[in-house]
Short mmCIF file of C-alpha atoms in Angstrom, two decimals:
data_model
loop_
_atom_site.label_atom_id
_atom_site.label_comp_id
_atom_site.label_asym_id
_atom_site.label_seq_id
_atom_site.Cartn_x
_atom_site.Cartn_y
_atom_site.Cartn_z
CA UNK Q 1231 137.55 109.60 117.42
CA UNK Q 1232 136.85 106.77 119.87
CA UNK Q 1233 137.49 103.01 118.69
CA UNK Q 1234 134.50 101.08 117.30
CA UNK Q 1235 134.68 97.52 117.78
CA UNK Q 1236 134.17 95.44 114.35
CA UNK Q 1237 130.87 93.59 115.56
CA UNK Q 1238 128.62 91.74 113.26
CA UNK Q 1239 125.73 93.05 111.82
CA UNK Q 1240 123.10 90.87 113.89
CA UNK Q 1241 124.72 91.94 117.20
CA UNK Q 1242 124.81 95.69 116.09
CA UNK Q 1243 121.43 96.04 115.97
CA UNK Q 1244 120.48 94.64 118.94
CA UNK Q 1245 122.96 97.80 120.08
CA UNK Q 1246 120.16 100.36 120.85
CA UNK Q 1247 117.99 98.00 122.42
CA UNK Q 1248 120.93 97.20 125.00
CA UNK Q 1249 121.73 100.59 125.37
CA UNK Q 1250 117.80 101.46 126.20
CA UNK Q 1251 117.71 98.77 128.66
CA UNK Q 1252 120.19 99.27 130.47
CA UNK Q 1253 118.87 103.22 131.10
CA UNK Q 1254 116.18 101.56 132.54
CA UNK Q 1255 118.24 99.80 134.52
CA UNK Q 1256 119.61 103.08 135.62
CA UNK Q 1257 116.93 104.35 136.09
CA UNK Q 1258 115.38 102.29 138.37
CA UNK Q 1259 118.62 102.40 140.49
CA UNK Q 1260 119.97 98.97 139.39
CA UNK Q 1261 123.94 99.10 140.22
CA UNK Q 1262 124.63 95.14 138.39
CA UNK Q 1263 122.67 93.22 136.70
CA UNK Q 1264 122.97 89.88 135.40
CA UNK Q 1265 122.61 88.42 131.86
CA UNK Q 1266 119.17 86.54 133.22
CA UNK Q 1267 117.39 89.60 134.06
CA UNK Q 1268 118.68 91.46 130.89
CA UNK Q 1269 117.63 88.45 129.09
CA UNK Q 1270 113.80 88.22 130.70
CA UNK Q 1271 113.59 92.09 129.85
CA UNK Q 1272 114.67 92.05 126.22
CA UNK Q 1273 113.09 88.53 125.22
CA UNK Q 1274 116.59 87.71 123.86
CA UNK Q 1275 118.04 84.66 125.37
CA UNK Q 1276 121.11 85.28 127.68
CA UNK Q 1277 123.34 83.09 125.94
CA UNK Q 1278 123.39 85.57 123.08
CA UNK Q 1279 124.05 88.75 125.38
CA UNK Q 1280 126.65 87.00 127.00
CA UNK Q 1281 128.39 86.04 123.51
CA UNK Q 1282 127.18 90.16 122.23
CA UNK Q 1283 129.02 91.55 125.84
CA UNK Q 1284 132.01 89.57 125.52
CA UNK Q 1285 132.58 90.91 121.77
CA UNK Q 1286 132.77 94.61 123.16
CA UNK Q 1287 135.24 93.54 126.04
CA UNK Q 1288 132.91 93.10 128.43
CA UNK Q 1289 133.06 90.25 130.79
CA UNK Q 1290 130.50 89.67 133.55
CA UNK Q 1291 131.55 88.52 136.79
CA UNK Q 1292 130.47 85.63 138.37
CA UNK Q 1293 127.64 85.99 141.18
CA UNK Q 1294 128.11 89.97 140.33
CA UNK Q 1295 126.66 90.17 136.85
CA UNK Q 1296 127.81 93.78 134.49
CA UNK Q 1297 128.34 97.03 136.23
CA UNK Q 1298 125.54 98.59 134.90
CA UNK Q 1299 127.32 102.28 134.09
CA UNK Q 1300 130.38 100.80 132.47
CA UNK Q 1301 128.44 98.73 130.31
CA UNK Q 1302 126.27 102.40 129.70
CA UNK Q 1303 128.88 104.12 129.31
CA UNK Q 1304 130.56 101.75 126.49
CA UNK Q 1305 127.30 101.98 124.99
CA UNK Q 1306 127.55 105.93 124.91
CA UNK Q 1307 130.60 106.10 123.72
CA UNK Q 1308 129.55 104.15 120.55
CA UNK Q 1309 125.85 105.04 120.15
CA UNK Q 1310 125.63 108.71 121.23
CA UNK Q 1311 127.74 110.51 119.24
CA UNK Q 1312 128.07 114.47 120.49
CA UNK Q 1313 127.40 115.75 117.13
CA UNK Q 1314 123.76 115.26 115.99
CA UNK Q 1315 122.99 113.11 112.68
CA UNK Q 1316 120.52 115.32 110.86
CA UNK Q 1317 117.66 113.43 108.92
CA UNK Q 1318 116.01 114.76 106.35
CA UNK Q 1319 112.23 113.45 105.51
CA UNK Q 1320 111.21 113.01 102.00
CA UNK Q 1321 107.47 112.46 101.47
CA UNK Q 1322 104.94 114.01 103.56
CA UNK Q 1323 101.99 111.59 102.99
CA UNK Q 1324 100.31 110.03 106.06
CA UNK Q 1325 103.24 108.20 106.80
CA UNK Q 1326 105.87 110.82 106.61
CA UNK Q 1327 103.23 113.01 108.39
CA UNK Q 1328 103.45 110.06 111.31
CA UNK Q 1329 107.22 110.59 111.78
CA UNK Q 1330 106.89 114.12 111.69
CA UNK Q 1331 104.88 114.19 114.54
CA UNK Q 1332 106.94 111.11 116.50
CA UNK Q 1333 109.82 112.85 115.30
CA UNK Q 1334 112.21 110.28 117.24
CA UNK Q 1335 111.92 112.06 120.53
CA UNK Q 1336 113.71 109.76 122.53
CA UNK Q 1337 117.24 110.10 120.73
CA UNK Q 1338 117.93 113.81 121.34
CA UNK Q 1339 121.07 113.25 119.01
CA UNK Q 1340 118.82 112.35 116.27
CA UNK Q 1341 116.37 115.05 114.71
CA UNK Q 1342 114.02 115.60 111.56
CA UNK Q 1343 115.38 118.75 110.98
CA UNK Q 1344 113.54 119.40 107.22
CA UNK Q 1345 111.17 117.64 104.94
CA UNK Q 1346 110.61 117.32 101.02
CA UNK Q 1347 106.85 117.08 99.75
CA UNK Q 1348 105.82 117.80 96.22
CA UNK Q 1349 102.77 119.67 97.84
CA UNK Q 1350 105.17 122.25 99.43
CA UNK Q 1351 106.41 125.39 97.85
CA UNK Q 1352 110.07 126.14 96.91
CA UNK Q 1353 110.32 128.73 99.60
CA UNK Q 1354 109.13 126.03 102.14
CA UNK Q 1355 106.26 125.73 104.55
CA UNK Q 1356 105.56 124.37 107.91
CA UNK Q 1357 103.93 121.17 108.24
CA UNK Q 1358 104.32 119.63 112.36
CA UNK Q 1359 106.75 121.98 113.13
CA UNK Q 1360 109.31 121.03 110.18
CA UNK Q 1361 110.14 123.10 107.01
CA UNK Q 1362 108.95 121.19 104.75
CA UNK Q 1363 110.43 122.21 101.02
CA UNK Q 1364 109.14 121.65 97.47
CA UNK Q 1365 111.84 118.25 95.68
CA UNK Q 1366 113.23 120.92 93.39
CA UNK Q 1367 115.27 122.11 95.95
CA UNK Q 1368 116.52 119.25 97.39
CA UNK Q 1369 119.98 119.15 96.59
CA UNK Q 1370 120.60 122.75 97.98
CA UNK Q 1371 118.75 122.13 101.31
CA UNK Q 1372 120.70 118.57 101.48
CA UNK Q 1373 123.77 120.15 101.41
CA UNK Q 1374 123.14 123.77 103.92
CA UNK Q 1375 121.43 121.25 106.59
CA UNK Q 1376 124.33 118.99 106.37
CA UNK Q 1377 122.36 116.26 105.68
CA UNK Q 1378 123.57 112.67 106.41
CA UNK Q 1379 120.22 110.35 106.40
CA UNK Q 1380 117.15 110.30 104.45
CA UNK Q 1381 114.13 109.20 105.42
CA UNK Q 1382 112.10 108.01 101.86
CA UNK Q 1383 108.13 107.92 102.27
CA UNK Q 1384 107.02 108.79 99.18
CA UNK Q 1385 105.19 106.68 96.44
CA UNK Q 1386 107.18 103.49 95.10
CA UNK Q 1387 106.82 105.36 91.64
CA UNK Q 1388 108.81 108.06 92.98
CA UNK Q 1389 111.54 106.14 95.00
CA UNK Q 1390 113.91 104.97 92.14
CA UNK Q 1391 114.24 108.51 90.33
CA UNK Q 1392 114.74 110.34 94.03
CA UNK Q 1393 117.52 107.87 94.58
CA UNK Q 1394 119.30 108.75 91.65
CA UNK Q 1395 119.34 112.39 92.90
CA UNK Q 1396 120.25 111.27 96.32
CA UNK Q 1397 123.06 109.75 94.63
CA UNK Q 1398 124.61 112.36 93.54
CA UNK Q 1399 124.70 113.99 96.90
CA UNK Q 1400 126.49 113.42 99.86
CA UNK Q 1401 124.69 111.77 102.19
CA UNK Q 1402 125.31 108.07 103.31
CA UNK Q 1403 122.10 106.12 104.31
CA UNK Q 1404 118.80 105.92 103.22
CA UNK Q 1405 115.67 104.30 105.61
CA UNK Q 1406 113.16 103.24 103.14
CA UNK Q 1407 109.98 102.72 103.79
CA UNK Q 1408 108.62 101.73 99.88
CA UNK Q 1409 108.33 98.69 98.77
CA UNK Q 1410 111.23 99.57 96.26
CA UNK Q 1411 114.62 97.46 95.99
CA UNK Q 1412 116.90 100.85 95.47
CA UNK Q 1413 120.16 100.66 93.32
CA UNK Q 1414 122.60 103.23 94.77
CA UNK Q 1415 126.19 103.23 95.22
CA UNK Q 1416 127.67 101.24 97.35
CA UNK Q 1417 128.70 104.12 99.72
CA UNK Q 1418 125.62 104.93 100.45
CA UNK Q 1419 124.04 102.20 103.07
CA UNK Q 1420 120.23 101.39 102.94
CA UNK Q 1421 117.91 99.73 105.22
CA UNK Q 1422 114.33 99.32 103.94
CA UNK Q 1423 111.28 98.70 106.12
CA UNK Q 1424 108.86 97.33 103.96
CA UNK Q 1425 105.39 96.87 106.51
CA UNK Q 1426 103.38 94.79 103.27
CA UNK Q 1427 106.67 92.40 103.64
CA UNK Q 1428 106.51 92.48 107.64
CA UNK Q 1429 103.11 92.02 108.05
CA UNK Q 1430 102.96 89.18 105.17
CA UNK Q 1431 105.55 87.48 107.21
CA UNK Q 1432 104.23 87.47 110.48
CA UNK Q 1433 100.86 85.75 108.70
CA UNK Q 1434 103.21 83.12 107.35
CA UNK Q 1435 104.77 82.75 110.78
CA UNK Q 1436 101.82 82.20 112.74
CA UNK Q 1437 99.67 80.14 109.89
CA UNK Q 1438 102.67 78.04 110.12
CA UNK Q 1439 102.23 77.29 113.72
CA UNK Q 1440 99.17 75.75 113.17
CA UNK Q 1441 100.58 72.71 110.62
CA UNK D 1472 96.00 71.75 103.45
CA UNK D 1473 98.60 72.37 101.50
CA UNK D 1474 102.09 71.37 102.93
CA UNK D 1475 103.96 73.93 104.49
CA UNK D 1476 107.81 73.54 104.21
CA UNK D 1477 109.69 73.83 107.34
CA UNK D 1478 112.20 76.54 106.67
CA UNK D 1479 114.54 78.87 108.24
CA UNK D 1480 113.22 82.36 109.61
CA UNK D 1481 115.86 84.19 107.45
CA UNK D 1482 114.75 82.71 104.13
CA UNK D 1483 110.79 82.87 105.72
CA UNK D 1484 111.79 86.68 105.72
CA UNK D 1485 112.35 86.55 102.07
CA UNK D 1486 109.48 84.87 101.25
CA UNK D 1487 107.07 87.70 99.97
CA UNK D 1488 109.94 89.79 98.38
CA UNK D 1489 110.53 86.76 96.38
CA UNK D 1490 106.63 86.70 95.68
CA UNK D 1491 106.43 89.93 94.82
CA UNK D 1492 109.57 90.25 92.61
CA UNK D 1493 108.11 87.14 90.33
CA UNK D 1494 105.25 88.92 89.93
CA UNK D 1495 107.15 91.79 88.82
CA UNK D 1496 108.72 89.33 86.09
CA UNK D 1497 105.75 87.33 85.31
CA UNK D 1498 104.05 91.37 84.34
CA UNK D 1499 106.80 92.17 81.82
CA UNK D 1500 105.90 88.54 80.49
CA UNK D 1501 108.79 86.90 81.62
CA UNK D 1502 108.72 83.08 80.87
CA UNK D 1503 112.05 82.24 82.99
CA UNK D 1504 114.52 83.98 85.27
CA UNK D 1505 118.12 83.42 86.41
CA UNK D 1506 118.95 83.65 90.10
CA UNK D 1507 121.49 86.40 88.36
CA UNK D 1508 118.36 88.76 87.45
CA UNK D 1509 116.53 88.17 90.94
CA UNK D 1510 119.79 88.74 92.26
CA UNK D 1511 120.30 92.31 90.50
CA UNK D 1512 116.83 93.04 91.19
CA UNK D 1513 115.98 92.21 94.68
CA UNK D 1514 119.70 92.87 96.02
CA UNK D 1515 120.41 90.21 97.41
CA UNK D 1516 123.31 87.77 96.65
CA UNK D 1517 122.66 84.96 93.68
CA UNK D 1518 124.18 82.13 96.51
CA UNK D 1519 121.58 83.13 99.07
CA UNK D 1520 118.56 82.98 96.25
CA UNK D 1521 119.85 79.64 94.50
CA UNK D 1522 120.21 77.98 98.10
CA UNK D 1523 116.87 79.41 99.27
CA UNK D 1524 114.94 78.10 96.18
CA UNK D 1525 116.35 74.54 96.55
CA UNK D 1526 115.54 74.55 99.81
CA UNK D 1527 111.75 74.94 98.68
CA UNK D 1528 112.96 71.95 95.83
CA UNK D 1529 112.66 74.46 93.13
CA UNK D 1530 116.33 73.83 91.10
CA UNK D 1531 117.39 76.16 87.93
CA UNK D 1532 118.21 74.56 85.25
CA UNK D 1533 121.99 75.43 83.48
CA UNK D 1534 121.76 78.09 80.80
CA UNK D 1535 117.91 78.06 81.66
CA UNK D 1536 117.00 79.61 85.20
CA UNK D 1537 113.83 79.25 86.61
CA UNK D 1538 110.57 78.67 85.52
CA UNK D 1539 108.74 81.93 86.83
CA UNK D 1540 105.13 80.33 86.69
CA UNK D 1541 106.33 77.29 88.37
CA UNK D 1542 107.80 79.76 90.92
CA UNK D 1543 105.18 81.56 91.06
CA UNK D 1544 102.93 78.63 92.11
CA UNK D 1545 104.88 77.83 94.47
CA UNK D 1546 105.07 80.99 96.68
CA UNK D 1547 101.38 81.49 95.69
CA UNK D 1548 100.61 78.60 97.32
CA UNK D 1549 102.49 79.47 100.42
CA UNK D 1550 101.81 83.07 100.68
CA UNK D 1551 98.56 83.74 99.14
CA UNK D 1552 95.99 81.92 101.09
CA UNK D 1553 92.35 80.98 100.21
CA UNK D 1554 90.63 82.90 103.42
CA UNK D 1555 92.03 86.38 104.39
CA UNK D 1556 94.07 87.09 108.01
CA UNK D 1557 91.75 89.29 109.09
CA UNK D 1558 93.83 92.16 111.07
CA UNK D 1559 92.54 94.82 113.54
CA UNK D 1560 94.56 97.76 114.36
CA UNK D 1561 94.81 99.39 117.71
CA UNK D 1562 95.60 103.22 118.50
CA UNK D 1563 95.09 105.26 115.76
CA UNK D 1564 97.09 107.84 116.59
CA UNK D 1565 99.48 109.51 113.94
CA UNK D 1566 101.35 106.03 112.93
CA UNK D 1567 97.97 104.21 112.95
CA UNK D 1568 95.73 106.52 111.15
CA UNK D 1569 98.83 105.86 108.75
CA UNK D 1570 98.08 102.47 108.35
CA UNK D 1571 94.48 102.83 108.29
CA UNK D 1572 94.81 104.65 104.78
CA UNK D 1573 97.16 102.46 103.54
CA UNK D 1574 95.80 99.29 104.74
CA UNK D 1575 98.11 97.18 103.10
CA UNK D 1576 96.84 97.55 99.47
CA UNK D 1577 99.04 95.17 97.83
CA UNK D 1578 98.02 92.19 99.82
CA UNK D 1579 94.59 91.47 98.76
CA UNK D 1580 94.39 88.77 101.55
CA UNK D 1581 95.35 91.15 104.35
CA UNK D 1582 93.35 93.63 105.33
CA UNK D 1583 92.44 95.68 108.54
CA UNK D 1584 88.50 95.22 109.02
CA UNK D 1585 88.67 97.41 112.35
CA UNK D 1586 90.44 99.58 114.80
CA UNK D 1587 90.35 100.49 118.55
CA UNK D 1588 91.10 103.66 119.98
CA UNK D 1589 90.48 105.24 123.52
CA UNK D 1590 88.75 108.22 121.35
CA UNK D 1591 86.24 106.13 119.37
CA UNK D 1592 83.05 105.48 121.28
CA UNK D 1593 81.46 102.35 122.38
CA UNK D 1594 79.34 101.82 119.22
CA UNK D 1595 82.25 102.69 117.05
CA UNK D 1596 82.58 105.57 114.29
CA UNK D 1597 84.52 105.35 110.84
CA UNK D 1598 87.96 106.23 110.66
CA UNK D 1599 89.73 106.25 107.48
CA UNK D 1600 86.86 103.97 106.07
CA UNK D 1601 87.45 101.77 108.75
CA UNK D 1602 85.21 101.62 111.78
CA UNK D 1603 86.90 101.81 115.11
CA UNK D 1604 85.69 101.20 118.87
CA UNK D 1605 86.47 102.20 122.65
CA UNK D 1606 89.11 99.71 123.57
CA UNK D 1607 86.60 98.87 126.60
CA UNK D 1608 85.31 96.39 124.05
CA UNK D 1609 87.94 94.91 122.61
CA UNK D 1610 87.65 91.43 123.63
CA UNK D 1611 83.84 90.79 122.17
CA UNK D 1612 84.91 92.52 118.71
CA UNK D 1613 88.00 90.32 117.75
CA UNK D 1614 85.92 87.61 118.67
CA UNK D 1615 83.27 88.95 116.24
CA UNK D 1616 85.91 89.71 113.46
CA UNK D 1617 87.29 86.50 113.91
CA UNK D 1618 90.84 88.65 114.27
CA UNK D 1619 94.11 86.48 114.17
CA UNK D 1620 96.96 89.20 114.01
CA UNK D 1621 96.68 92.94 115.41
CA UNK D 1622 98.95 95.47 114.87
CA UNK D 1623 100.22 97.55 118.07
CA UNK D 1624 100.38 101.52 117.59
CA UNK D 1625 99.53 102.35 121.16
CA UNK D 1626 101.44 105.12 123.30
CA UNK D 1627 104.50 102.72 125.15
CA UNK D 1628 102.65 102.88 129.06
CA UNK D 1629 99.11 101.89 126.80
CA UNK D 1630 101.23 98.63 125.45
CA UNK D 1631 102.01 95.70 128.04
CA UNK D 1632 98.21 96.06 130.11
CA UNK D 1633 96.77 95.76 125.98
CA UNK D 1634 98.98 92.67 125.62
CA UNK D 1635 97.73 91.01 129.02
CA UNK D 1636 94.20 91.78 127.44
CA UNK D 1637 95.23 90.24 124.29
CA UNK D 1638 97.04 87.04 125.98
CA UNK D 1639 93.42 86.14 126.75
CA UNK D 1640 91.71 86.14 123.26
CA UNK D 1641 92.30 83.63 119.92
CA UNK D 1642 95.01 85.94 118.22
CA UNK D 1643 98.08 84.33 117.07
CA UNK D 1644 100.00 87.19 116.34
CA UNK D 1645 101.08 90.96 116.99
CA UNK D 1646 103.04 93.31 115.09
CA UNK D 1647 104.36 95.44 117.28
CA UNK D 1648 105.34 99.16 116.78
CA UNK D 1649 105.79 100.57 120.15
CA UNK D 1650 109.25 100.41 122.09
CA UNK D 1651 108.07 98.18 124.16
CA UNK D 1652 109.01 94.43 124.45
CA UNK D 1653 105.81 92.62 125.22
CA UNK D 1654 105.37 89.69 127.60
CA UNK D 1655 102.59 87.39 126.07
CA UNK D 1656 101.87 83.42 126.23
CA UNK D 1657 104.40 81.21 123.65
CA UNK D 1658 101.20 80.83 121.25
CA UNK D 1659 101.09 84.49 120.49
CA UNK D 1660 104.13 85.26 117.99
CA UNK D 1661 105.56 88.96 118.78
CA UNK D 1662 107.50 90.56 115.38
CA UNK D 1663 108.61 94.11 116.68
CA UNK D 1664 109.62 97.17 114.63
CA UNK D 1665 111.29 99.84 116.82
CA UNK D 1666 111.13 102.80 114.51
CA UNK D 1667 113.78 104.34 116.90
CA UNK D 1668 116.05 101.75 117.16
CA UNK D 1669 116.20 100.97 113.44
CA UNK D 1670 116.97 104.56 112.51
CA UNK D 1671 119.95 104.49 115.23
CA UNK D 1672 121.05 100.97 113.49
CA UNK D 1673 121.07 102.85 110.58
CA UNK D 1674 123.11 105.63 111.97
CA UNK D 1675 125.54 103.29 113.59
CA UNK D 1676 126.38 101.86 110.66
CA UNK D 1677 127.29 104.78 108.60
CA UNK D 1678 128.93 106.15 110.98
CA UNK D 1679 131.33 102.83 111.21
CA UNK D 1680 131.84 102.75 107.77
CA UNK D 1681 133.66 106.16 107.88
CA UNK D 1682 136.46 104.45 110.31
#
């Protein structure tokens, strides 16, 4: 297993987004690049990079900028891990449906690989290319898929008893996209993405502005 | 107008769960509240509530909590303004058809009144109850609609040459779901949610937490 650096939480996610810039980077043939033009493509300010580099170890050099491959390859080694992390989907409504079809395409490590609608029979069906399997089975499919993330779109109604039989399983993280608060244990790590919330903030934000 | 505190982005964020959650109380006909209850129900530490609330000059009284009406005020007066934010959405593929049928139900103030997409015609057709347009006329409908925030579901390539064309209308905001990072004028505030990059946050973390 490879060392991963104990980094705050605020500079971890900003992780993928350095990681994805710098392909571009790549891409485009770049060999250095400095924390400037990093910081004019990511709208982050290049004080903060420059603090977020120097907590993985890596030091720019002066007139030179970052090799971009090592800092890619650091990034690798801590974001793209050679085993997949299967998700599992639960809640095919028009949301669910919508991640179905995006299905995460640019991460090849990470994959829908099954869904959970109450729609679907116990034997399973395909909806977008995904077996998607009635919530009776779910703890049996969890388990042969070797699931490790769940993706929760169902109805808030719904979210609270699911994670209670989520609990009992053995998967560790939860994306949750209802507007429900979930109590799980603590192993289990939960990031919810509530888009009433976002959008009710970003009103506040620019209403705000005006004053 | 009402006055608008100046506060932190962090607690901003928390805003309208803290709305929401008191309204939660104030329905089970809750008279008061300790930051101990909010804390167990939102999840979030009883520090970070007390010192968020006095920043808004709302103090709990010992052995009494809050006062969830006065509370309630409070954020209403904040949050839940007198004219609705009038949103428009463009791309309704998958993600956006999504949001077209959800349309934000909780938030009576908030509502998307149209959409654009490069398959609606000219004179517009309903979509999800919600009439949507050829982008070709884009400019002379948010003026129309009076639109202040529009929410990005547009394929990545479709996203910076839509922000140039909204950099020269009256919106103040866009909530961004495509990878992209948008380059727009300071008056237009950008919130972005990377589907992609919060599920590989997500993974990151439980991943560390096995170390």
């Amino acid at each position: 297993m490879y060392e991963v650096p104990k980094i705050p939480q605020a500079t971890a996610k900003r992780l993928p987004l350095y990681y994805r810039f710098l392909q571009n980077f790549s891409n485009a043939g770049k060999i250095r690049v400095s924390s400037r033009e990093l910081s004019e493509a990511m709208k982050i300010d290049s004080a903060t990079i420059r603090r977020d580099f120097s907590q993985f170890g890596a030091f720019g050099k002066k007139g030179y900028g970052y090799d971009v491959q090592e800092l890619l390859q650091f990034f690798r080694s801590i974001l793209d891990r050679d085993e997949a992390t299967n998700v599992a989907l639960i809640g095919v409504g028009s949301l669910g449906s919508a991640f179905l079809k995006y299905n995460f395409h640019r991460n090849h490590n990470t994959k829908i690989v099954l869904a959970f609608d109450t729609g679907s029979p116990h034997a399973g069906e395909k909806r977008s290319g995904i077996f998607s399997f009635h919530p009776d089975v779910l703890e049996e499919k969890l388990i042969e898929h070797s699931i490790e993330l769940v993706i929760l779109t169902v109805p808030a109604k719904a979210a609270q008893p699911l994670a209670d039989r989520l609990a009992g399983t053995d998967i560790k993280g939860i994306l949750n996209f209802t507007p429900v608060r979930l109590d799980v244990p603590d192993r289990i790590r939960i990031h919810t993405i509530d888009l009433s919330v976002e959008l009710q903030t970003l009103i506040y934000f620019i209403h705000q502005q005006e004053t």
